[in-house]
Structures are given as C-alpha cells and as structure tokens.
mmCIF file of C-alpha atoms (C1' of nucleotides) in Angstrom:
data_model
loop_
_atom_site.group_PDB
_atom_site.id
_atom_site.type_symbol
_atom_site.label_atom_id
_atom_site.label_comp_id
_atom_site.label_asym_id
_atom_site.label_seq_id
_atom_site.Cartn_x
_atom_site.Cartn_y
_atom_site.Cartn_z
ATOM 1 C CA MET A 1 23.859 10.492 81.532
ATOM 2 C CA ARG A 2 24.198 13.545 83.737
ATOM 3 C CA GLU A 3 26.421 14.936 81.009
ATOM 4 C CA ILE A 4 23.651 14.740 78.451
ATOM 5 C CA GLU A 5 21.248 16.499 80.791
ATOM 6 C CA GLU A 6 23.740 19.278 81.244
ATOM 7 C CA THR A 7 24.323 19.558 77.528
ATOM 8 C CA LEU A 8 20.619 19.910 76.860
ATOM 9 C CA GLU A 9 20.149 22.400 79.671
ATOM 10 C CA SER A 10 23.091 24.479 78.524
ATOM 11 C CA LYS A 11 21.382 24.833 75.152
ATOM 12 C CA GLY A 12 18.241 25.991 76.860
ATOM 13 C CA ILE A 13 15.962 22.992 76.530
ATOM 14 C CA ARG A 14 14.518 20.836 79.225
ATOM 15 C CA PRO A 15 16.143 17.417 79.543
ATOM 16 C CA THR A 16 13.161 15.111 79.452
ATOM 17 C CA ALA A 17 13.612 11.346 79.476
ATOM 18 C CA MET A 18 12.642 11.145 75.824
ATOM 19 C CA ARG A 19 15.082 13.836 74.774
ATOM 20 C CA ILE A 20 17.934 12.284 76.695
ATOM 21 C CA LEU A 21 17.307 8.926 75.063
ATOM 22 C CA ILE A 22 17.115 10.392 71.594
ATOM 23 C CA TYR A 23 20.250 12.441 72.131
ATOM 24 C CA LYS A 24 22.103 9.423 73.448
ATOM 25 C CA TYR A 25 20.971 7.323 70.528
ATOM 26 C CA MET A 26 22.090 9.877 67.985
ATOM 27 C CA VAL A 27 25.509 10.315 69.563
ATOM 28 C CA GLU A 28 26.088 6.579 69.591
ATOM 29 C CA LYS A 29 24.962 6.094 66.014
ATOM 30 C CA GLU A 30 27.490 8.607 64.675
ATOM 31 C CA ILE A 31 25.789 8.689 61.283
ATOM 32 C CA ALA A 32 23.046 11.049 60.178
ATOM 33 C CA LEU A 33 19.614 9.667 60.964
ATOM 34 C CA ALA A 34 16.246 10.167 59.357
ATOM 35 C CA LEU A 35 13.107 10.577 61.396
ATOM 36 C CA THR A 36 12.121 7.103 60.280
ATOM 37 C CA ASP A 37 15.346 5.621 61.642
ATOM 38 C CA ILE A 38 14.702 7.099 65.046
ATOM 39 C CA GLU A 39 11.089 6.051 64.840
ATOM 40 C CA ASN A 40 12.150 2.452 64.330
ATOM 41 C CA ALA A 41 14.469 2.664 67.313
ATOM 42 C CA PHE A 42 11.776 4.093 69.578
ATOM 43 C CA ILE A 43 8.647 2.283 68.524
ATOM 44 C CA LYS A 44 7.103 2.965 71.901
ATOM 45 C CA SER A 45 7.144 6.672 71.302
ATOM 46 C CA ASP A 46 5.069 8.655 68.877
ATOM 47 C CA ARG A 47 6.375 9.926 65.592
ATOM 48 C CA THR A 48 5.188 13.429 66.340
ATOM 49 C CA THR A 49 7.169 13.545 69.543
ATOM 50 C CA LEU A 50 10.310 12.448 67.764
ATOM 51 C CA TYR A 51 9.609 14.903 64.993
ATOM 52 C CA ARG A 52 9.178 17.808 67.361
ATOM 53 C CA THR A 53 12.144 16.748 69.435
ATOM 54 C CA LEU A 54 14.339 16.906 66.352
ATOM 55 C CA LYS A 55 12.924 20.331 65.512
ATOM 56 C CA THR A 56 13.670 21.514 69.032
ATOM 57 C CA PHE A 57 17.179 20.106 68.831
ATOM 58 C CA GLU A 58 17.693 21.822 65.520
ATOM 59 C CA GLU A 59 16.450 25.198 66.725
ATOM 60 C CA ASN A 60 18.777 25.033 69.672
ATOM 61 C CA GLY A 61 21.866 23.995 67.771
ATOM 62 C CA ILE A 62 22.067 20.466 69.101
ATOM 63 C CA VAL A 63 21.648 18.805 65.727
ATOM 64 C CA HIS A 64 21.812 20.052 62.186
ATOM 65 C CA GLN A 65 19.624 18.926 59.385
ATOM 66 C CA ILE A 66 21.198 17.326 56.331
ATOM 67 C CA ASP A 67 19.756 17.049 52.905
ATOM 68 C CA ASP A 68 21.692 14.187 51.375
ATOM 69 C CA GLY A 69 19.643 13.951 48.241
ATOM 70 C CA THR A 70 17.782 10.809 49.210
ATOM 71 C CA GLY A 71 14.651 12.878 49.587
ATOM 72 C CA THR A 72 14.294 12.403 53.314
ATOM 73 C CA ALA A 73 15.798 14.830 55.791
ATOM 74 C CA LYS A 74 18.507 13.500 58.064
ATOM 75 C CA TYR A 75 19.815 14.815 61.353
ATOM 76 C CA ALA A 76 23.242 14.653 62.934
ATOM 77 C CA ILE A 77 24.617 15.785 66.276
ATOM 78 C CA CYS A 78 26.580 19.021 66.032
ATOM 79 C CA GLU A 79 30.258 18.959 66.921
ATOM 80 C CA GLU A 80 31.595 20.717 69.982
ATOM 81 C CA HIS A 81 31.798 24.136 68.401
ATOM 82 C CA CYS A 82 29.629 23.564 65.374
ATOM 83 C CA ASN A 83 28.388 26.823 63.993
ATOM 84 C CA CYS A 84 26.141 25.339 61.373
ATOM 85 C CA GLU A 85 24.746 28.718 60.464
ATOM 86 C CA LEU A 86 28.090 30.272 59.582
ATOM 87 C CA GLU A 87 29.484 29.668 56.121
ATOM 88 C CA GLN A 88 33.037 28.993 57.248
ATOM 89 C CA ASP A 89 31.945 26.170 59.482
ATOM 90 C CA LEU A 90 30.081 24.245 56.835
ATOM 91 C CA HIS A 91 31.376 20.781 56.260
ATOM 92 C CA LEU A 92 30.476 18.347 53.550
ATOM 93 C CA HIS A 93 28.334 15.271 53.813
ATOM 94 C CA PHE A 94 28.957 11.928 52.241
ATOM 95 C CA HIS A 95 26.226 9.541 51.280
ATOM 96 C CA CYS A 96 27.125 5.946 50.535
ATOM 97 C CA ASN A 97 25.135 4.384 47.715
ATOM 98 C CA SER A 98 25.967 0.936 49.028
ATOM 99 C CA CYS A 99 25.095 0.979 52.737
ATOM 100 C CA ASP A 100 22.849 4.005 52.344
ATOM 101 C CA GLU A 101 24.414 5.786 55.311
ATOM 102 C CA THR A 102 25.193 9.468 55.459
ATOM 103 C CA VAL A 103 28.109 10.814 57.474
ATOM 104 C CA CYS A 104 29.453 14.267 58.272
ATOM 105 C CA LEU A 105 33.006 14.780 57.105
ATOM 106 C CA THR A 106 33.578 17.584 59.555
ATOM 107 C CA GLU A 107 37.253 18.002 58.792
ATOM 108 C CA HIS A 108 36.433 18.722 55.163
ATOM 109 C CA LYS A 109 35.377 22.334 54.867
ATOM 110 C CA ILE A 110 33.586 23.544 51.796
ATOM 111 C CA PRO A 111 35.848 25.743 49.645
ATOM 112 C CA HIS A 112 34.768 29.301 49.115
ATOM 113 C CA ILE A 113 32.497 29.694 46.096
ATOM 114 C CA ASN A 114 32.702 32.719 43.847
ATOM 115 C CA LEU A 115 29.245 33.676 42.708
ATOM 116 C CA PRO A 116 28.250 35.926 39.805
ATOM 117 C CA GLU A 117 27.621 39.631 40.378
ATOM 118 C CA GLY A 118 24.596 40.283 42.553
ATOM 119 C CA TYR A 119 24.366 36.848 44.140
ATOM 120 C CA LYS A 120 24.716 36.672 47.913
ATOM 121 C CA ALA A 121 25.410 33.322 49.559
ATOM 122 C CA LYS A 122 23.847 32.571 52.923
ATOM 123 C CA ASP A 123 24.186 28.856 53.026
ATOM 124 C CA VAL A 124 26.086 26.160 51.167
ATOM 125 C CA ASN A 125 25.218 22.501 50.970
ATOM 126 C CA LEU A 126 27.664 20.016 49.510
ATOM 127 C CA VAL A 127 26.827 16.349 49.300
ATOM 128 C CA VAL A 128 29.128 13.772 47.758
ATOM 129 C CA LYS A 129 27.696 10.403 46.846
ATOM 130 C CA GLY A 130 29.650 7.259 46.234
ATOM 131 C CA ILE A 131 31.097 4.367 48.186
ATOM 132 C CA CYS A 132 32.265 4.851 51.758
ATOM 133 C CA ASP A 133 35.395 3.395 53.333
ATOM 134 C CA LYS A 134 33.558 0.549 55.039
ATOM 135 C CA CYS A 135 31.910 -0.631 51.825
ATOM 136 C CA SER A 136 34.876 -0.123 49.510
ATOM 137 C CA GLY A 137 37.115 -2.181 51.790
ATOM 138 C CA GLN A 138 35.112 -5.325 51.287
ATOM 139 C CA MET B 1 9.044 24.335 16.697
ATOM 140 C CA ARG B 2 10.575 22.043 14.127
ATOM 141 C CA GLU B 3 13.812 22.502 16.000
ATOM 142 C CA ILE B 4 12.327 21.109 19.184
ATOM 143 C CA GLU B 5 10.984 18.093 17.348
ATOM 144 C CA GLU B 6 14.415 17.422 15.948
ATOM 145 C CA THR B 7 16.028 17.819 19.356
ATOM 146 C CA LEU B 8 13.669 15.293 20.882
ATOM 147 C CA GLU B 9 14.084 12.862 18.013
ATOM 148 C CA SER B 10 17.852 13.139 18.127
ATOM 149 C CA LYS B 11 17.710 12.014 21.752
ATOM 150 C CA GLY B 12 15.620 9.055 20.760
ATOM 151 C CA ILE B 13 12.190 9.991 22.026
ATOM 152 C CA ARG B 14 9.031 10.602 20.073
ATOM 153 C CA PRO B 15 8.076 14.253 19.744
ATOM 154 C CA THR B 16 4.471 14.210 20.852
ATOM 155 C CA ALA B 17 2.478 17.423 21.170
ATOM 156 C CA MET B 18 2.663 17.249 24.947
ATOM 157 C CA ARG B 19 6.414 16.750 25.013
ATOM 158 C CA ILE B 20 7.044 19.600 22.625
ATOM 159 C CA LEU B 21 4.959 21.952 24.757
ATOM 160 C CA ILE B 22 6.664 20.924 27.978
ATOM 161 C CA TYR B 23 10.103 21.234 26.426
ATOM 162 C CA LYS B 24 9.265 24.679 25.056
ATOM 163 C CA TYR B 25 7.923 25.811 28.395
ATOM 164 C CA MET B 26 11.013 24.684 30.255
ATOM 165 C CA VAL B 27 13.376 26.354 27.821
ATOM 166 C CA GLU B 28 11.498 29.628 28.087
ATOM 167 C CA LYS B 29 11.344 29.564 31.872
ATOM 168 C CA GLU B 30 15.124 29.260 32.201
ATOM 169 C CA ILE B 31 14.858 28.368 35.878
ATOM 170 C CA ALA B 32 14.588 24.896 37.378
ATOM 171 C CA LEU B 33 10.979 23.765 37.673
ATOM 172 C CA ALA B 34 9.213 21.387 40.012
ATOM 173 C CA LEU B 35 6.587 18.974 38.795
ATOM 174 C CA THR B 36 4.008 21.151 40.528
ATOM 175 C CA ASP B 37 5.144 24.212 38.588
ATOM 176 C CA ILE B 38 4.656 22.435 35.303
ATOM 177 C CA GLU B 39 1.381 21.025 36.530
ATOM 178 C CA ASN B 40 0.097 24.532 37.174
ATOM 179 C CA ALA B 41 1.138 25.602 33.702
ATOM 180 C CA PHE B 42 -0.598 22.660 32.015
ATOM 181 C CA ILE B 43 -3.774 22.225 34.013
ATOM 182 C CA LYS B 44 -5.420 20.474 31.081
ATOM 183 C CA SER B 45 -2.900 17.676 31.223
ATOM 184 C CA ASP B 46 -2.566 15.007 33.842
ATOM 185 C CA ARG B 47 0.092 15.020 36.540
ATOM 186 C CA THR B 48 1.145 11.500 35.656
ATOM 187 C CA THR B 49 1.815 12.426 32.063
ATOM 188 C CA LEU B 50 3.946 15.374 33.116
ATOM 189 C CA TYR B 51 5.700 13.199 35.673
ATOM 190 C CA ARG B 52 6.496 10.512 33.144
ATOM 191 C CA THR B 53 7.492 13.051 30.535
ATOM 192 C CA LEU B 54 10.055 14.495 32.917
ATOM 193 C CA LYS B 55 11.320 10.999 33.698
ATOM 194 C CA THR B 56 11.652 10.295 29.995
ATOM 195 C CA PHE B 57 13.430 13.595 29.455
ATOM 196 C CA GLU B 58 15.775 12.819 32.304
ATOM 197 C CA GLU B 59 16.596 9.323 31.070
ATOM 198 C CA ASN B 60 17.416 10.684 27.652
ATOM 199 C CA GLY B 61 19.607 13.547 28.811
ATOM 200 C CA ILE B 62 17.208 16.337 27.938
ATOM 201 C CA VAL B 63 16.784 17.598 31.481
ATOM 202 C CA HIS B 64 18.635 16.960 34.716
ATOM 203 C CA GLN B 65 17.101 16.669 38.114
ATOM 204 C CA ILE B 66 18.136 19.104 40.814
ATOM 205 C CA ASP B 67 17.876 18.685 44.522
ATOM 206 C CA ASP B 68 17.991 22.237 45.800
ATOM 207 C CA GLY B 69 17.238 21.382 49.392
ATOM 208 C CA THR B 70 13.636 22.580 49.318
ATOM 209 C CA GLY B 71 12.522 18.999 49.511
ATOM 210 C CA THR B 72 10.910 18.876 46.098
ATOM 211 C CA ALA B 73 12.764 17.738 43.019
ATOM 212 C CA LYS B 74 13.326 20.301 40.300
ATOM 213 C CA TYR B 75 14.200 19.848 36.640
ATOM 214 C CA ALA B 76 16.177 22.012 34.267
ATOM 215 C CA ILE B 77 16.981 21.753 30.575
ATOM 216 C CA CYS B 78 20.483 20.496 29.924
ATOM 217 C CA GLU B 79 22.924 22.766 28.138
ATOM 218 C CA GLU B 80 24.213 21.986 24.647
ATOM 219 C CA HIS B 81 26.925 19.622 25.778
ATOM 220 C CA CYS B 82 25.734 18.888 29.297
ATOM 221 C CA ASN B 83 27.221 15.671 30.580
ATOM 222 C CA CYS B 84 25.311 15.603 33.827
ATOM 223 C CA GLU B 85 26.556 12.164 34.641
ATOM 224 C CA LEU B 86 30.240 13.034 34.495
ATOM 225 C CA GLU B 87 31.812 14.517 37.569
ATOM 226 C CA GLN B 88 33.812 17.154 35.753
ATOM 227 C CA ASP B 89 30.736 18.604 34.151
ATOM 228 C CA LEU B 90 28.824 19.147 37.348
ATOM 229 C CA HIS B 91 27.813 22.716 37.887
ATOM 230 C CA LEU B 92 26.415 24.291 40.993
ATOM 231 C CA HIS B 93 22.864 25.353 41.639
ATOM 232 C CA PHE B 94 21.697 28.483 43.355
ATOM 233 C CA HIS B 95 18.461 28.696 45.278
ATOM 234 C CA CYS B 96 17.112 32.134 46.153
ATOM 235 C CA ASN B 97 15.493 32.337 49.551
ATOM 236 C CA SER B 98 13.586 35.417 48.463
ATOM 237 C CA CYS B 99 11.924 34.530 45.149
ATOM 238 C CA ASP B 100 12.279 30.799 45.777
ATOM 239 C CA GLU B 101 13.696 30.183 42.324
ATOM 240 C CA THR B 102 16.515 27.780 41.545
ATOM 241 C CA VAL B 103 18.928 28.391 38.680
ATOM 242 C CA CYS B 104 21.830 26.482 37.180
ATOM 243 C CA LEU B 105 25.109 28.357 37.316
ATOM 244 C CA THR B 106 26.566 26.345 34.482
ATOM 245 C CA GLU B 107 29.764 28.340 34.224
ATOM 246 C CA HIS B 108 30.585 27.542 37.849
ATOM 247 C CA LYS B 109 32.080 24.095 38.026
ATOM 248 C CA ILE B 110 32.353 22.275 41.302
ATOM 249 C CA PRO B 111 35.969 22.162 42.510
ATOM 250 C CA HIS B 112 37.526 18.752 43.010
ATOM 251 C CA ILE B 113 36.921 17.377 46.491
ATOM 252 C CA ASN B 114 39.549 15.396 48.337
ATOM 253 C CA LEU B 115 37.920 12.629 50.301
ATOM 254 C CA PRO B 116 39.378 10.584 53.151
ATOM 255 C CA GLU B 117 41.057 7.251 52.459
ATOM 256 C CA GLY B 118 38.634 4.644 51.182
ATOM 257 C CA TYR B 119 35.911 6.981 50.015
ATOM 258 C CA LYS B 120 35.041 6.933 46.323
ATOM 259 C CA ALA B 121 33.010 9.791 44.839
ATOM 260 C CA LYS B 122 30.495 9.034 42.141
ATOM 261 C CA ASP B 123 28.371 12.139 42.253
ATOM 262 C CA VAL B 124 28.610 15.611 43.733
ATOM 263 C CA ASN B 125 25.785 17.978 44.512
ATOM 264 C CA LEU B 126 26.493 21.567 45.471
ATOM 265 C CA VAL B 127 23.672 23.969 46.251
ATOM 266 C CA VAL B 128 24.223 27.532 47.378
ATOM 267 C CA LYS B 129 21.329 29.325 49.022
ATOM 268 C CA GLY B 130 20.987 33.046 49.427
ATOM 269 C CA ILE B 131 19.714 36.047 47.487
ATOM 270 C CA CYS B 132 19.858 36.087 43.695
ATOM 271 C CA ASP B 133 20.826 39.035 41.521
ATOM 272 C CA LYS B 134 17.228 39.958 40.700
ATOM 273 C CA CYS B 135 16.192 40.106 44.351
ATOM 274 C CA SER B 136 19.322 41.772 45.706
ATOM 275 C CA GLY B 137 19.033 44.565 43.159
ATOM 276 C CA GLN B 138 15.783 45.821 44.610
ATOM 277 C "C1'" DA C 1 -6.799 -2.468 7.922
ATOM 278 C "C1'" DA C 2 -5.147 -5.160 11.899
ATOM 279 C "C1'" DG C 3 -1.765 -5.602 15.238
ATOM 280 C "C1'" DT C 4 1.470 -3.778 18.311
ATOM 281 C "C1'" DA C 5 4.207 -0.586 20.900
ATOM 282 C "C1'" DG C 6 4.172 3.649 23.015
ATOM 283 C "C1'" DG C 7 1.708 7.572 25.197
ATOM 284 C "C1'" DT C 8 -1.987 9.517 28.068
ATOM 285 C "C1'" DG C 9 -5.499 9.932 31.766
ATOM 286 C "C1'" DC C 10 -7.789 8.249 35.891
ATOM 287 C "C1'" DA C 11 -7.664 6.239 40.323
ATOM 288 C "C1'" DA C 12 -5.334 4.925 43.963
ATOM 289 C "C1'" DC C 13 -1.491 4.337 47.164
ATOM 290 C "C1'" DA C 14 2.838 5.189 49.891
ATOM 291 C "C1'" DG C 15 5.796 7.982 52.546
ATOM 292 C "C1'" DA C 16 7.181 12.209 54.675
ATOM 293 C "C1'" DA C 17 5.950 16.432 56.646
ATOM 294 C "C1'" DG C 18 3.108 19.075 59.279
ATOM 295 C "C1'" DT C 19 -1.159 20.747 62.336
ATOM 296 C "C1'" DG C 20 -4.871 20.821 65.950
ATOM 297 C "C1'" DC C 21 -6.322 19.239 70.024
ATOM 298 C "C1'" DA C 22 -6.703 16.691 74.154
ATOM 299 C "C1'" DA C 23 -4.160 14.476 77.806
ATOM 300 C "C1'" DT C 24 -0.305 14.231 80.582
ATOM 301 C "C1'" DT C 25 3.727 15.871 83.044
ATOM 302 C "C1'" DA C 26 6.647 19.340 85.012
ATOM 303 C "C1'" DT C 27 7.322 23.875 87.103
ATOM 304 C "C1'" DT C 28 5.973 27.910 89.591
ATOM 305 C "C1'" DG C 29 4.108 30.682 93.066
ATOM 306 C "C1'" DA C 30 0.725 31.696 96.630
ATOM 307 C "C1'" DT D 1 1.100 21.791 99.859
ATOM 308 C "C1'" DC D 2 -1.625 22.421 96.099
ATOM 309 C "C1'" DA D 3 -3.749 24.925 92.484
ATOM 310 C "C1'" DA D 4 -2.487 27.424 88.303
ATOM 311 C "C1'" DT D 5 0.236 27.518 84.461
ATOM 312 C "C1'" DA D 6 3.395 26.138 80.933
ATOM 313 C "C1'" DA D 7 5.762 22.623 78.434
ATOM 314 C "C1'" DT D 8 5.659 18.079 76.503
ATOM 315 C "C1'" DT D 9 3.590 14.100 74.498
ATOM 316 C "C1'" DG D 10 0.246 11.117 71.881
ATOM 317 C "C1'" DC D 11 -3.510 10.569 68.618
ATOM 318 C "C1'" DA D 12 -5.972 11.637 64.545
ATOM 319 C "C1'" DC D 13 -5.954 13.780 60.546
ATOM 320 C "C1'" DT D 14 -4.478 16.518 56.480
ATOM 321 C "C1'" DT D 15 -1.442 17.855 52.761
ATOM 322 C "C1'" DC D 16 2.022 17.288 49.388
ATOM 323 C "C1'" DT D 17 5.129 14.779 46.471
ATOM 324 C "C1'" DG D 18 6.259 10.801 44.217
ATOM 325 C "C1'" DT D 19 4.830 6.523 42.215
ATOM 326 C "C1'" DT D 20 2.262 2.468 40.149
ATOM 327 C "C1'" DG D 21 -1.560 -0.224 37.815
ATOM 328 C "C1'" DC D 22 -4.784 -0.313 34.506
ATOM 329 C "C1'" DA D 23 -7.652 1.021 30.769
ATOM 330 C "C1'" DC D 24 -7.929 3.583 26.705
ATOM 331 C "C1'" DC D 25 -6.224 5.939 22.853
ATOM 332 C "C1'" DT D 26 -2.918 7.123 19.182
ATOM 333 C "C1'" DA D 27 0.616 6.345 15.958
ATOM 334 C "C1'" DC D 28 3.612 3.462 13.487
ATOM 335 C "C1'" DT D 29 4.429 -1.183 11.107
ATOM 336 C "C1'" DT D 30 3.487 -4.644 8.011
#
DNA sequence: AAGTAGGTGCAACAGAAGTGCAATTATTGA
DNA sequence: TCAATAATTGCACTTCTGTTGCACCTACTT
C-alpha cells in the first residue's frame, strides 16, 4: 500500500485514495482494461474521475494506452522500465477473440520496420488477434 | 465507368448509382477514408446508405477496414489480389500525424510473429505513425 | 403488371469520449 | 490555526461514431 503511494509520488502525482485503488486494481488484473471495466469495478466513483485518473496516469508514464482494435481504448500498467514513447521499447499486444481480454506481451519486441523513402516513424502499434493460451488449452 | 460496374458485379453486388460513385471516389482518393470523410463528399446522400455501402463493400472484398489508432474506422480499396483475410497478405498501414492521412503500404508485408506457447494468431494489425513523405518533404 | 427482393432515407438510439462548472478535499503560507 | 489557493472529484451535458428499425422506393422476376 505504502509502495503504491511511493510509486505514484515518484512519478509526480498525488496519491489520492481513488488513485491508489485504481492503481492497485490494475496491477492485480494484469490484463489491459477499458474505462468501462474500471467503471464496473468502482461503481461508487464517477466515470469522469476514472477517466481523468487514467489520463493522469498516462501522462505520467504509469499506464500506457492500447488500441487493440475493439474500438475502445484499453490501459495497462507500464513495466518497471517501460519507455512507451521510445520505439525500441514497444511491445506487441494480443487480443483474444474468445475471452475478449487483451494482454501485453512485453518480452516480444516489435521488429524494426523499413519504411519507404520520406516516411519517418514515431510510433508503432502491433496487435495480434486470435486465441490466447488460457482459451486454447480448454 | 463501365469498368466499375463490372468490378462490382464480379464481386456479386449490384452496381447502383450510389455504389459506383462511392467506389470511384475511394479509388481516386487513394488514402484510407472514414465514414465521415465520405459523408462530407456526398452530402446529398444519407449517412446510413454510405455506412451500409461500406459494409457491403467490406463483406464482398472490395474494401478493407483499417484501424489506424485514431479511434475511427477507415476504409481503403483492396488491391487487385488483396486477400485481406489471409495472414500472409496483411500489409501495414501508415498514419501521418501531420496531415492526418492513413495510407496502405501494400508492398510492406508484416513479418511473421512468434507468439508464446498456446497463443494462436488469427489476425495481425500493424500501424506505424509518424510523418509521411509529403509532409516531411516540406 | 404485380410481386418480391434489395437499396435508400429518416429517425432514433447506444456507447465512448470529452468539457464546463460547482463542490469538495488537500496543501500552503501568513 | 485558519484563510487562501490549488488540485481533485462528481454531475450534467454535449459531441461523435456506429448501429438498428421502419417506411418507402426502385429494379428485377415471372
């Protein structure tokens, strides 16, 4: 608990009760969560608060936003030394069509992409869809 | 004009005036278009018609849908022998942060991705964001 | 020409994202 | 300590995209 507070403070944001709870929840869940998911977990709180909390987390490098192609933005806790903004740190995301969960495959880096003349890459997003290990095993 | 009619018919859909116009427009534009873009180009027509036309086109392999991370779905005409549904034919998409246009880089195939044990890939989506050749040249 | 299937337009709705403002809570400094 | 100030939260509302239902029209079939 204290740990979470320190984490938040070290990233330069104030560790309010709400933020600590949301952070804790996201760490425990391990999968990428949509605003709606968090909303359902914290029905007592307002959607706007959760929304802005996620934005704050994102701006301060606590979570990164994932676009897994489902149309709704998802968020996942950044790894220890996650440099989401740097190309070499980008990992791929896997979305399971069966259980509908999205996970970060952090050990799988995105290979370097050769672009045509004149194109400059700033950001790469790679999403693989299919069946995850949990669902394929059954 | 006759050509377009034949193309549509060969894919099994009726070449109505509306469909021919939309198809022509998309071919000429060359970039991936959102429903809103097409809506603005055909203000006389209804959004629903355009929406359903795109759906029909998509179902019949005339266009493919692109998720370029902007949050709104885009559509682009399929190439001659575009097998959008097959993994080996998947090409990458480039979204320019400057002019906000998305293009298909059809000659750039997505490299094969090795997934962890138990994961089965069905679909891969790779979007590179940055500055396109037109914008970087100025 | 009548019947039927497909196409189009209008209205309306759902869900996500985002904004403005007022109320509350936390922090700071006299 | 306590007022002033800044940050956070909750509520109401708007916008945008995607989607569906229904009525009407158009085109093909027989």
